[in-house]
Tab-separated table of N, CA and C and ligand atoms in Angstrom:
chain	number	residue	atom	x	y	z
A	1	UNK	N	73.461	-3.179	-112.574
A	1	UNK	CA	74.665	-2.627	-112.333
A	1	UNK	C	75.909	-3.373	-112.948
A	2	UNK	N	76.425	-2.161	-114.064
A	2	UNK	CA	77.414	-3.382	-115.612
A	2	UNK	C	78.645	-3.403	-114.306
A	3	UNK	N	79.205	-5.104	-114.751
A	3	UNK	CA	79.562	-5.625	-114.134
A	3	UNK	C	80.869	-4.151	-114.216
A	4	UNK	N	81.877	-4.056	-114.825
A	4	UNK	CA	82.483	-2.804	-114.795
A	4	UNK	C	82.994	-2.296	-113.691
A	5	UNK	N	81.605	-1.459	-113.774
A	5	UNK	CA	81.388	-0.345	-112.070
A	5	UNK	C	81.781	-1.163	-111.341
A	6	UNK	N	81.546	-2.535	-110.917
A	6	UNK	CA	81.921	-2.931	-110.210
A	6	UNK	C	82.752	-3.378	-109.587
A	7	UNK	N	83.464	-3.864	-110.625
A	7	UNK	CA	84.380	-4.241	-110.319
A	7	UNK	C	85.753	-3.056	-110.044
A	8	UNK	N	85.284	-1.649	-110.736
A	8	UNK	CA	86.423	-0.714	-110.588
A	8	UNK	C	85.971	0.041	-109.425
A	9	UNK	N	85.180	-0.127	-108.809
A	9	UNK	CA	84.349	0.445	-107.624
A	9	UNK	C	85.149	-0.506	-106.683
A	10	UNK	N	85.435	-1.394	-106.612
A	10	UNK	CA	85.539	-2.325	-105.685
A	10	UNK	C	87.550	-2.107	-105.288
A	11	UNK	N	87.698	-2.018	-106.567
A	11	UNK	CA	89.817	-1.873	-106.692
A	11	UNK	C	90.058	-0.976	-106.228
A	12	UNK	N	88.480	0.642	-106.755
A	12	UNK	CA	89.150	1.515	-105.741
A	12	UNK	C	89.067	1.763	-103.831
A	13	UNK	N	88.193	0.766	-103.760
A	13	UNK	CA	87.806	0.908	-101.999
A	13	UNK	C	89.328	0.014	-101.573
A	14	UNK	N	89.681	-0.874	-102.445
A	14	UNK	CA	90.949	-1.934	-101.560
A	14	UNK	C	92.082	-1.038	-102.040
A	15	UNK	N	92.268	-0.139	-102.687
A	15	UNK	CA	93.299	1.113	-103.318
A	15	UNK	C	93.337	1.999	-102.489
A	16	UNK	N	92.143	2.040	-101.474
A	16	UNK	CA	91.857	3.483	-100.396
A	16	UNK	C	91.992	2.414	-98.816
A	17	UNK	N	92.361	1.270	-98.790
A	17	UNK	CA	92.138	0.283	-97.506
A	17	UNK	C	93.764	-0.142	-97.536
A	18	UNK	N	94.400	-0.527	-98.807
A	18	UNK	CA	95.694	-0.243	-98.984
A	18	UNK	C	96.433	1.345	-98.148
A	19	UNK	N	96.112	1.886	-99.286
A	19	UNK	CA	96.705	3.045	-98.564
A	19	UNK	C	96.612	3.098	-96.780
A	20	UNK	N	95.601	3.414	-96.477
A	20	UNK	CA	95.469	3.248	-95.003
A	20	UNK	C	95.735	2.375	-94.052
A	21	UNK	N	96.408	1.089	-94.471
A	21	UNK	CA	97.653	-0.088	-93.845
A	21	UNK	C	98.856	0.646	-93.970
A	22	UNK	N	99.084	1.392	-95.219
A	22	UNK	CA	100.524	2.157	-95.457
A	22	UNK	C	100.860	2.950	-94.061
A	23	UNK	N	99.780	3.907	-94.252
A	23	UNK	CA	99.780	5.084	-93.698
A	23	UNK	C	99.588	4.587	-91.873
A	24	UNK	N	99.016	3.714	-91.615
A	24	UNK	CA	98.836	3.063	-89.884
A	24	UNK	C	100.516	2.275	-90.040
A	25	UNK	N	100.256	1.356	-90.427
A	25	UNK	CA	101.955	0.568	-90.562
A	25	UNK	C	103.139	2.048	-90.614
A	26	UNK	N	102.900	2.789	-91.570
A	26	UNK	CA	103.940	3.933	-90.653
A	26	UNK	C	104.521	4.892	-89.534
A	27	UNK	N	102.695	5.024	-89.444
A	27	UNK	CA	103.290	5.689	-88.057
A	27	UNK	C	103.764	4.356	-86.886
A	28	UNK	N	103.239	3.297	-87.355
A	28	UNK	CA	103.587	2.490	-86.073
A	28	UNK	C	105.131	2.501	-85.660
A	29	UNK	N	105.665	2.697	-87.193
A	29	UNK	CA	107.366	2.275	-87.609
A	29	UNK	C	108.012	3.570	-86.647
A	30	UNK	N	106.798	5.114	-87.548
A	30	UNK	CA	107.860	5.788	-86.997
A	30	UNK	C	107.909	6.061	-85.583
A	31	UNK	N	106.553	6.450	-85.021
A	31	UNK	CA	106.940	6.232	-83.928
A	31	UNK	C	107.675	5.617	-82.916
A	32	UNK	N	107.880	4.244	-83.366
A	32	UNK	CA	108.366	3.272	-82.350
A	32	UNK	C	109.785	3.808	-82.295
A	33	UNK	N	110.083	4.113	-83.834
A	33	UNK	CA	111.681	4.597	-84.059
A	33	UNK	C	112.098	5.750	-83.309
A	34	UNK	N	111.445	6.737	-83.386
A	34	UNK	CA	111.391	8.351	-83.033
A	34	UNK	C	110.706	7.970	-81.777
A	35	UNK	N	109.848	7.761	-80.838
A	35	UNK	CA	109.633	7.950	-80.031
A	35	UNK	C	109.724	6.591	-78.531
A	36	UNK	N	110.273	6.058	-78.771
A	36	UNK	CA	110.071	4.343	-78.484
A	36	UNK	C	108.995	4.205	-78.489
A	37	UNK	N	107.695	3.707	-78.807
A	37	UNK	CA	106.738	3.333	-78.775
A	37	UNK	C	106.526	2.421	-77.204
A	38	UNK	N	105.599	2.828	-76.497
A	38	UNK	CA	105.639	2.646	-75.436
A	38	UNK	C	104.258	2.550	-74.442
A	39	UNK	N	103.420	2.132	-73.277
A	39	UNK	CA	102.702	1.653	-72.540
A	39	UNK	C	102.514	3.765	-72.428
A	40	UNK	N	101.151	4.371	-72.498
A	40	UNK	CA	101.701	5.791	-72.376
A	40	UNK	C	101.642	6.388	-71.150
A	41	UNK	N	100.993	5.253	-70.419
A	41	UNK	CA	101.083	6.049	-68.796
A	41	UNK	C	103.054	6.336	-68.160
A	42	UNK	N	103.524	5.353	-68.523
A	42	UNK	CA	104.871	5.162	-67.693
A	42	UNK	C	106.182	4.569	-68.906
A	43	UNK	N	107.181	5.095	-68.347
A	43	UNK	CA	107.844	4.079	-69.550
A	43	UNK	C	109.263	4.232	-68.474
A	44	UNK	N	108.796	2.951	-67.595
A	44	UNK	CA	109.484	2.020	-66.718
A	44	UNK	C	110.547	0.922	-66.900
A	45	UNK	N	111.432	0.097	-67.179
A	45	UNK	CA	111.810	-1.684	-67.888
A	45	UNK	C	111.519	-2.346	-66.304
A	46	UNK	N	111.762	-3.075	-66.320
A	46	UNK	CA	111.580	-4.419	-65.016
A	46	UNK	C	112.036	-5.615	-65.726
A	47	UNK	N	112.866	-6.558	-65.384
A	47	UNK	CA	112.768	-7.567	-66.307
A	47	UNK	C	111.784	-9.295	-65.761
A	48	UNK	N	111.055	-8.859	-66.633
A	48	UNK	CA	109.762	-10.234	-66.260
A	48	UNK	C	110.568	-11.446	-65.467
A	49	UNK	N	111.941	-11.566	-66.208
A	49	UNK	CA	112.225	-13.093	-65.712
A	49	UNK	C	112.881	-13.026	-64.082
A	50	UNK	N	113.610	-12.015	-63.429
A	50	UNK	CA	113.378	-12.106	-62.345
A	50	UNK	C	112.604	-11.334	-60.725
A	51	UNK	N	111.120	-11.016	-62.281
A	51	UNK	CA	110.245	-10.248	-61.301
A	51	UNK	C	109.972	-10.542	-59.440
A	52	UNK	N	110.192	-11.956	-59.507
A	52	UNK	CA	109.428	-12.547	-57.937
A	52	UNK	C	110.756	-12.936	-57.699
A	53	UNK	N	111.992	-12.356	-57.882
A	53	UNK	CA	112.981	-12.680	-56.972
A	53	UNK	C	113.752	-11.445	-56.470
A	54	UNK	N	113.925	-10.393	-56.987
A	54	UNK	CA	114.278	-9.560	-56.607
A	54	UNK	C	113.388	-8.422	-56.983
A	55	UNK	N	113.899	-6.976	-56.512
A	55	UNK	CA	113.243	-5.733	-56.666
A	55	UNK	C	111.687	-5.451	-56.256
A	56	UNK	N	111.180	-4.600	-56.717
A	56	UNK	CA	109.976	-4.190	-56.114
A	56	UNK	C	108.681	-4.958	-56.140
A	57	UNK	N	108.607	-5.908	-57.395
A	57	UNK	CA	107.597	-6.766	-57.547
A	57	UNK	C	107.724	-8.049	-56.771
A	58	UNK	N	108.522	-8.722	-55.813
A	58	UNK	CA	108.774	-9.805	-54.907
A	58	UNK	C	107.133	-10.111	-54.424
A	59	UNK	N	106.859	-11.140	-54.202
A	59	UNK	CA	105.920	-11.438	-52.961
A	59	UNK	C	105.233	-10.468	-52.052
A	60	UNK	N	106.730	-10.493	-50.857
A	60	UNK	CA	106.330	-9.508	-49.885
A	60	UNK	C	105.894	-7.903	-49.851
A	61	UNK	N	105.990	-7.560	-51.586
A	61	UNK	CA	106.365	-6.001	-51.026
A	61	UNK	C	104.810	-5.730	-52.034
A	62	UNK	N	103.991	-7.044	-52.237
A	62	UNK	CA	102.625	-6.573	-53.430
A	62	UNK	C	101.514	-5.927	-52.098
A	63	UNK	N	100.643	-5.539	-52.981
A	63	UNK	CA	99.728	-5.746	-52.111
A	63	UNK	C	99.490	-3.587	-51.880
A	64	UNK	N	98.811	-2.909	-50.748
A	64	UNK	CA	99.361	-1.457	-50.725
A	64	UNK	C	100.587	-1.466	-49.548
A	65	UNK	N	101.053	0.027	-49.306
A	65	UNK	CA	101.902	0.370	-49.041
A	65	UNK	C	101.210	2.276	-48.935
A	66	UNK	N	101.669	2.415	-47.207
A	66	UNK	CA	101.302	3.814	-47.304
A	66	UNK	C	103.042	4.230	-47.368
A	67	UNK	N	102.813	5.477	-47.962
A	67	UNK	CA	103.618	6.489	-48.308
A	67	UNK	C	104.221	7.465	-47.622
A	68	UNK	N	105.324	8.092	-46.828
A	68	UNK	CA	105.379	8.912	-46.046
A	68	UNK	C	104.584	10.080	-45.953
A	69	UNK	N	103.910	10.139	-47.340
A	69	UNK	CA	103.282	11.785	-46.990
A	69	UNK	C	101.529	11.482	-47.470
A	70	UNK	N	101.550	10.216	-47.004
A	70	UNK	CA	100.388	9.634	-46.669
A	70	UNK	C	99.870	9.082	-48.212
A	71	UNK	N	100.268	9.192	-48.969
A	71	UNK	CA	99.501	8.402	-50.347
A	71	UNK	C	99.962	7.166	-50.007
A	72	UNK	N	99.267	6.420	-51.100
A	72	UNK	CA	99.356	4.703	-51.316
A	72	UNK	C	99.773	4.357	-52.287
A	73	UNK	N	100.232	3.402	-52.542
A	73	UNK	CA	100.351	3.025	-52.855
A	73	UNK	C	100.238	1.042	-53.653
A	74	UNK	N	99.889	1.554	-54.464
A	74	UNK	CA	99.961	-0.712	-54.671
A	74	UNK	C	100.343	-1.153	-55.729
A	75	UNK	N	101.037	-2.874	-55.468
A	75	UNK	CA	102.052	-2.894	-56.601
A	75	UNK	C	101.422	-4.157	-56.708
A	76	UNK	N	101.458	-4.851	-57.584
A	76	UNK	CA	100.716	-6.111	-58.783
A	76	UNK	C	101.289	-6.227	-59.768
A	77	UNK	N	100.815	-7.953	-59.827
A	77	UNK	CA	101.499	-8.498	-60.691
A	77	UNK	C	100.385	-9.146	-61.438
A	78	UNK	N	100.414	-9.155	-62.992
A	78	UNK	CA	99.449	-9.886	-63.270
A	78	UNK	C	100.047	-10.898	-63.994
A	79	UNK	N	100.184	-12.524	-64.363
A	79	UNK	CA	99.953	-12.683	-64.676
A	79	UNK	C	98.614	-14.424	-65.170
A	80	UNK	N	99.404	-14.880	-66.051
A	80	UNK	CA	97.832	-16.255	-66.191
A	80	UNK	C	97.824	-16.722	-65.243
A	81	UNK	N	97.093	-16.826	-64.816
A	81	UNK	CA	95.459	-16.210	-65.440
A	81	UNK	C	94.654	-15.555	-63.821
A	82	UNK	N	95.704	-14.542	-63.088
A	82	UNK	CA	95.366	-13.651	-62.231
A	82	UNK	C	95.656	-12.737	-61.859
A	83	UNK	N	95.687	-11.958	-60.900
A	83	UNK	CA	96.320	-11.208	-60.542
A	83	UNK	C	97.547	-11.048	-58.707
A	84	UNK	N	98.124	-10.672	-58.494
A	84	UNK	CA	98.728	-11.065	-57.367
A	84	UNK	C	98.488	-9.973	-56.576
A	85	UNK	N	98.412	-9.799	-55.471
A	85	UNK	CA	97.143	-10.127	-54.596
A	85	UNK	C	95.855	-9.633	-55.598
A	86	UNK	N	95.165	-10.922	-55.624
A	86	UNK	CA	93.760	-11.008	-56.027
A	86	UNK	C	92.518	-10.025	-55.408
A	87	UNK	N	92.925	-9.542	-54.707
A	87	UNK	CA	92.228	-8.748	-53.942
A	87	UNK	C	93.384	-7.178	-52.747
A	88	UNK	N	92.929	-6.391	-53.004
A	88	UNK	CA	93.517	-5.286	-52.593
A	88	UNK	C	92.617	-4.713	-51.749
A	89	UNK	N	92.945	-3.846	-50.790
A	89	UNK	CA	92.930	-3.065	-49.537
A	89	UNK	C	93.047	-1.196	-49.532
A	90	UNK	N	92.472	-0.651	-50.301
A	90	UNK	CA	92.446	0.934	-50.480
A	90	UNK	C	91.917	2.091	-49.636
A	91	UNK	N	92.447	2.639	-49.406
A	91	UNK	CA	91.595	4.213	-48.784
A	91	UNK	C	90.787	4.503	-49.463
A	92	UNK	N	89.601	5.239	-49.043
A	92	UNK	CA	88.939	6.676	-49.835
A	92	UNK	C	89.351	7.998	-49.659
A	93	UNK	N	89.105	8.955	-50.438
A	93	UNK	CA	89.961	10.184	-50.374
A	93	UNK	C	91.317	9.977	-50.575
A	94	UNK	N	92.035	9.271	-50.635
A	94	UNK	CA	93.708	9.291	-50.952
A	94	UNK	C	94.260	9.035	-51.840
A	95	UNK	N	95.566	10.191	-51.769
A	95	UNK	CA	96.097	9.400	-53.824
A	95	UNK	C	96.145	8.559	-53.932
A	96	UNK	N	95.815	7.390	-54.486
A	96	UNK	CA	96.810	6.401	-54.597
A	96	UNK	C	97.141	6.130	-56.493
A	97	UNK	N	98.167	5.015	-55.833
A	97	UNK	CA	99.199	5.281	-57.192
A	97	UNK	C	99.463	3.373	-57.499
A	98	UNK	N	99.070	2.891	-58.201
A	98	UNK	CA	98.512	1.350	-59.080
A	98	UNK	C	100.417	1.276	-59.889
A	99	UNK	N	100.791	0.297	-59.261
A	99	UNK	CA	101.855	-0.150	-60.083
A	99	UNK	C	101.886	-1.521	-60.395
A	100	UNK	N	102.022	-1.658	-61.978
A	100	UNK	CA	101.763	-3.230	-62.057
A	100	UNK	C	102.468	-4.014	-63.209
A	101	UNK	N	103.061	-4.585	-63.303
A	101	UNK	CA	103.284	-5.013	-64.675
A	101	UNK	C	103.526	-6.769	-64.389
A	102	UNK	N	103.734	-6.997	-65.536
A	102	UNK	CA	103.676	-8.138	-66.091
A	102	UNK	C	104.130	-9.714	-66.199
A	103	UNK	N	104.248	-10.633	-65.513
A	103	UNK	CA	105.174	-12.071	-65.634
A	103	UNK	C	105.103	-12.555	-66.812
A	104	UNK	N	103.957	-13.040	-67.746
A	104	UNK	CA	104.106	-13.682	-68.949
A	104	UNK	C	103.820	-12.573	-69.853
A	105	UNK	N	102.726	-12.321	-69.994
A	105	UNK	CA	102.406	-11.893	-71.645
A	105	UNK	C	101.166	-10.326	-71.508
A	106	UNK	N	100.934	-10.057	-72.276
A	106	UNK	CA	100.331	-8.433	-72.409
A	106	UNK	C	99.198	-8.983	-71.470
A	107	UNK	N	98.464	-8.859	-70.494
A	107	UNK	CA	97.616	-8.151	-69.318
A	107	UNK	C	96.650	-6.848	-70.233
A	108	UNK	N	95.363	-6.854	-68.740
A	108	UNK	CA	94.885	-5.399	-69.139
A	108	UNK	C	94.994	-4.802	-67.388
A	109	UNK	N	94.129	-3.935	-67.266
A	109	UNK	CA	94.070	-3.739	-65.807
A	109	UNK	C	93.320	-2.566	-66.220
A	110	UNK	N	91.853	-2.674	-65.790
A	110	UNK	CA	90.613	-2.044	-65.570
A	110	UNK	C	89.996	-1.878	-64.575
A	111	UNK	N	89.612	-0.285	-63.678
A	111	UNK	CA	88.934	-0.242	-62.809
A	111	UNK	C	87.122	0.359	-63.031
A	112	UNK	N	86.395	-0.072	-63.907
A	112	UNK	CA	85.228	0.115	-64.052
A	112	UNK	C	85.156	1.602	-63.230
A	113	UNK	N	84.203	3.092	-64.062
A	113	UNK	CA	83.521	3.974	-63.441
A	113	UNK	C	84.668	4.874	-63.095
A	114	UNK	N	86.481	4.397	-63.460
A	114	UNK	CA	87.300	5.681	-63.218
A	114	UNK	C	87.923	5.786	-63.699
A	115	UNK	N	89.320	6.530	-63.186
A	115	UNK	CA	90.332	7.529	-64.730
A	115	UNK	C	91.012	5.895	-64.993
A	116	UNK	N	91.518	4.369	-64.564
A	116	UNK	CA	91.992	3.173	-64.089
A	116	UNK	C	91.820	2.983	-65.262
A	117	UNK	N	92.615	2.240	-66.556
A	117	UNK	CA	92.384	1.544	-67.417
A	117	UNK	C	93.789	1.410	-68.381
A	118	UNK	N	95.081	0.414	-68.219
A	118	UNK	CA	96.115	0.218	-68.880
A	118	UNK	C	96.756	-0.877	-69.206
A	119	UNK	N	97.158	-0.776	-70.466
A	119	UNK	CA	97.612	-2.913	-70.711
A	119	UNK	C	98.838	-2.609	-69.705
A	120	UNK	N	99.186	-4.055	-69.299
A	120	UNK	CA	100.240	-4.579	-68.548
A	120	UNK	C	101.216	-4.955	-69.453
A	121	UNK	N	102.060	-5.013	-70.124
A	121	UNK	CA	103.018	-5.283	-70.608
A	121	UNK	C	104.227	-5.675	-70.165
A	122	UNK	N	104.845	-6.701	-70.112
A	122	UNK	CA	106.134	-7.989	-69.638
A	122	UNK	C	107.153	-6.690	-69.960
A	123	UNK	N	108.352	-6.675	-68.997
A	123	UNK	CA	109.138	-5.937	-69.077
A	123	UNK	C	108.966	-4.366	-68.907
A	124	UNK	N	107.472	-4.124	-68.837
A	124	UNK	CA	107.462	-2.705	-68.523
A	124	UNK	C	106.318	-1.689	-67.262
A	125	UNK	N	106.517	-0.803	-66.398
A	125	UNK	CA	105.938	-1.199	-65.426
A	125	UNK	C	104.974	0.134	-65.994
A	126	UNK	N	103.091	-0.245	-65.509
A	126	UNK	CA	102.205	0.440	-66.225
A	126	UNK	C	102.100	1.247	-64.352
A	127	UNK	N	102.305	2.872	-64.828
A	127	UNK	CA	101.777	3.342	-63.757
A	127	UNK	C	100.018	4.313	-63.662
A	128	UNK	N	99.626	4.182	-62.814
A	128	UNK	CA	98.188	4.852	-63.023
A	128	UNK	C	98.107	5.355	-61.771
A	129	UNK	N	98.222	6.908	-61.481
A	129	UNK	CA	96.738	7.625	-60.421
A	129	UNK	C	95.472	7.858	-60.068
A	130	UNK	N	95.616	7.186	-58.777
A	130	UNK	CA	93.607	7.360	-58.666
A	130	UNK	C	93.093	7.650	-57.244
A	131	UNK	N	91.925	7.906	-57.186
A	131	UNK	CA	91.517	8.750	-55.873
A	131	UNK	C	90.202	8.060	-56.089
A	132	UNK	N	89.961	7.469	-54.846
A	132	UNK	CA	87.919	6.701	-54.759
A	132	UNK	C	87.606	7.770	-53.636
A	133	UNK	N	86.722	8.545	-54.207
A	133	UNK	CA	85.622	9.710	-53.236
A	133	UNK	C	84.858	8.584	-52.110
A	134	UNK	N	84.258	7.672	-52.055
A	134	UNK	CA	83.669	7.085	-51.244
A	134	UNK	C	84.257	5.789	-51.397
A	135	UNK	N	83.885	5.163	-49.994
A	135	UNK	CA	84.132	3.105	-50.003
A	135	UNK	C	83.065	2.378	-51.155
A	136	UNK	N	84.040	1.495	-51.214
A	136	UNK	CA	83.285	0.448	-52.495
A	136	UNK	C	83.937	-0.493	-52.602
A	137	UNK	N	83.168	-1.358	-53.721
A	137	UNK	CA	83.836	-2.460	-53.527
A	137	UNK	C	83.614	-2.681	-55.336
A	138	UNK	N	85.099	-2.497	-55.959
A	138	UNK	CA	85.566	-2.531	-57.227
A	138	UNK	C	85.729	-3.825	-57.834
A	139	UNK	N	85.333	-4.046	-58.983
A	139	UNK	CA	86.745	-5.285	-59.418
A	139	UNK	C	86.974	-4.765	-60.482
A	140	UNK	N	88.041	-5.647	-60.641
A	140	UNK	CA	89.353	-5.437	-61.683
A	140	UNK	C	89.530	-6.394	-62.648
A	141	UNK	N	88.912	-6.217	-64.244
A	141	UNK	CA	88.456	-7.533	-64.829
A	141	UNK	C	90.083	-7.001	-65.545
A	142	UNK	N	90.532	-7.821	-66.443
A	142	UNK	CA	91.997	-8.253	-67.678
A	142	UNK	C	91.105	-8.312	-68.530
A	143	UNK	N	91.573	-6.890	-69.117
A	143	UNK	CA	91.091	-6.323	-70.439
A	143	UNK	C	91.288	-7.178	-71.956
A	144	UNK	N	92.929	-7.055	-71.854
A	144	UNK	CA	93.251	-7.619	-72.615
A	144	UNK	C	93.478	-9.020	-72.844
A	145	UNK	N	93.152	-10.022	-74.476
A	145	UNK	CA	93.039	-11.558	-74.036
A	145	UNK	C	93.835	-11.733	-73.752
A	146	UNK	N	94.493	-12.255	-73.050
A	146	UNK	CA	95.790	-13.231	-73.010
A	146	UNK	C	96.166	-15.176	-72.846
A	147	UNK	N	94.933	-15.380	-73.342
A	147	UNK	CA	95.044	-17.274	-73.327
A	147	UNK	C	93.779	-17.436	-73.281
A	148	UNK	N	93.739	-18.284	-72.494
A	148	UNK	CA	92.602	-19.316	-72.990
A	148	UNK	C	91.843	-19.069	-71.432
A	149	UNK	N	92.434	-19.048	-70.194
A	149	UNK	CA	92.029	-18.569	-68.698
A	149	UNK	C	91.707	-16.932	-68.653
A	150	UNK	N	91.752	-16.005	-69.794
A	150	UNK	CA	91.541	-14.199	-69.395
A	150	UNK	C	90.182	-14.125	-68.955
A	151	UNK	N	89.015	-15.200	-69.591
A	151	UNK	CA	87.740	-14.522	-68.701
A	151	UNK	C	87.698	-14.804	-67.138
A	152	UNK	N	88.481	-15.705	-66.560
A	152	UNK	CA	87.968	-15.697	-65.161
A	152	UNK	C	89.599	-15.184	-64.790
A	153	UNK	N	89.849	-13.896	-65.072
A	153	UNK	CA	91.383	-13.305	-64.527
A	153	UNK	C	90.481	-11.604	-64.618
A	154	UNK	N	90.423	-12.128	-62.918
A	154	UNK	CA	89.487	-10.636	-62.142
A	154	UNK	C	90.105	-10.957	-60.881
A	155	UNK	N	90.243	-9.507	-60.241
A	155	UNK	CA	90.892	-9.044	-59.177
A	155	UNK	C	89.758	-8.066	-58.347
A	156	UNK	N	89.780	-8.147	-56.901
A	156	UNK	CA	88.970	-6.796	-56.178
A	156	UNK	C	89.864	-5.956	-56.044
A	157	UNK	N	89.167	-5.249	-55.804
A	157	UNK	CA	89.735	-3.681	-54.448
A	157	UNK	C	88.024	-3.250	-54.142
A	158	UNK	N	89.079	-2.736	-52.740
A	158	UNK	CA	87.993	-3.215	-51.526
A	158	UNK	C	88.608	-1.703	-51.388
A	159	UNK	N	87.207	-0.500	-51.452
A	159	UNK	CA	86.975	0.882	-51.147
A	159	UNK	C	87.417	1.231	-49.269
A	160	UNK	N	88.451	1.366	-48.544
A	160	UNK	CA	87.472	1.165	-46.940
A	160	UNK	C	87.155	3.052	-46.646
A	161	UNK	N	87.133	3.200	-45.458
A	161	UNK	CA	86.938	4.530	-45.057
A	161	UNK	C	88.456	4.599	-44.657
A	162	UNK	N	88.444	6.404	-44.652
A	162	UNK	CA	90.072	6.495	-44.705
A	162	UNK	C	90.356	5.954	-43.107
A	163	UNK	N	89.438	6.437	-42.364
A	163	UNK	CA	90.167	5.661	-40.891
A	163	UNK	C	90.152	4.614	-40.825
A	164	UNK	N	88.899	3.796	-40.958
A	164	UNK	CA	89.060	2.285	-41.273
A	164	UNK	C	90.656	1.218	-41.512
A	165	UNK	N	90.853	1.985	-42.835
A	165	UNK	CA	92.250	2.012	-43.464
A	165	UNK	C	93.377	2.045	-42.375
A	166	UNK	N	93.551	3.406	-42.274
A	166	UNK	CA	94.454	3.291	-41.144
A	166	UNK	C	94.773	2.144	-39.555
A	167	UNK	N	93.542	1.695	-39.455
A	167	UNK	CA	94.266	1.302	-38.447
A	167	UNK	C	94.411	-0.436	-39.136
A	168	UNK	N	93.896	-0.543	-40.407
A	168	UNK	CA	95.300	-1.895	-40.126
A	168	UNK	C	96.286	-2.421	-40.524
A	169	UNK	N	96.261	-3.894	-39.622
A	169	UNK	CA	97.500	-4.344	-40.032
A	169	UNK	C	98.235	-4.466	-41.523
A	170	UNK	N	99.420	-4.090	-41.739
A	170	UNK	CA	100.504	-4.359	-43.131
A	170	UNK	C	99.100	-5.137	-43.567
A	171	UNK	N	100.143	-6.494	-43.372
A	171	UNK	CA	99.326	-7.698	-43.805
A	171	UNK	C	97.360	-7.601	-44.141
A	172	UNK	N	96.548	-7.040	-43.526
A	172	UNK	CA	95.705	-6.935	-43.918
A	172	UNK	C	95.404	-5.840	-45.094
A	173	UNK	N	96.344	-4.650	-44.850
A	173	UNK	CA	95.992	-3.723	-46.090
A	173	UNK	C	96.259	-4.492	-47.558
A	174	UNK	N	97.584	-5.766	-46.873
A	174	UNK	CA	98.088	-6.228	-48.424
A	174	UNK	C	97.074	-7.188	-49.362
A	175	UNK	N	96.301	-7.752	-48.140
A	175	UNK	CA	95.048	-8.692	-49.211
A	175	UNK	C	93.954	-8.879	-48.260
A	176	UNK	N	92.763	-8.770	-49.170
A	176	UNK	CA	91.548	-9.175	-48.462
A	176	UNK	C	91.316	-10.468	-49.195
A	177	UNK	N	92.126	-11.466	-49.939
A	177	UNK	CA	90.660	-12.538	-50.606
A	177	UNK	C	90.625	-13.295	-49.154
A	178	UNK	N	89.298	-13.666	-49.255
A	178	UNK	CA	88.651	-14.571	-48.731
A	178	UNK	C	89.379	-15.850	-48.080
A	179	UNK	N	89.570	-16.507	-46.756
A	179	UNK	CA	90.337	-16.989	-46.656
A	179	UNK	C	89.880	-18.814	-47.279
B	201	CU	CU1	95.446	-11.353	-68.508
């Protein structure tokens, strides 16, 4: 193939690639300015500097809490390189609300085979609603590369039969990590 054709084809593709980059950058800038680009599930801000000192995400308030309407809220802090708490117990067949935030960098929160999949961005609260049909053990990996310890960043969710969960003490509900 003559060199000029190769050069012309490469130039064309380069232009197409550059145009795509410009369009994507424009989308980011425009949605950032006009729609305050944010984690899509929820827009709630929180100060990552004082997370452990005051407010919803103090250590004593983490884990699963039963709401007056019978639903369960699970609060988790993601940080390099673990989730706090590292293991939570939740009831099956019950509406669940996961509220997660980060103490440092961007993390991910995923429960395989469910609709739970969100980024965890410092300064924001990510909220995901779900329900487990049956008891079981699930692993929750961090799926955003967050540093050297990322691959070891795992937590567990233990889904218990509804009646069994109701019989647990608040401490047992909050954490199921082995002693
Ligand atoms: Cu992480």
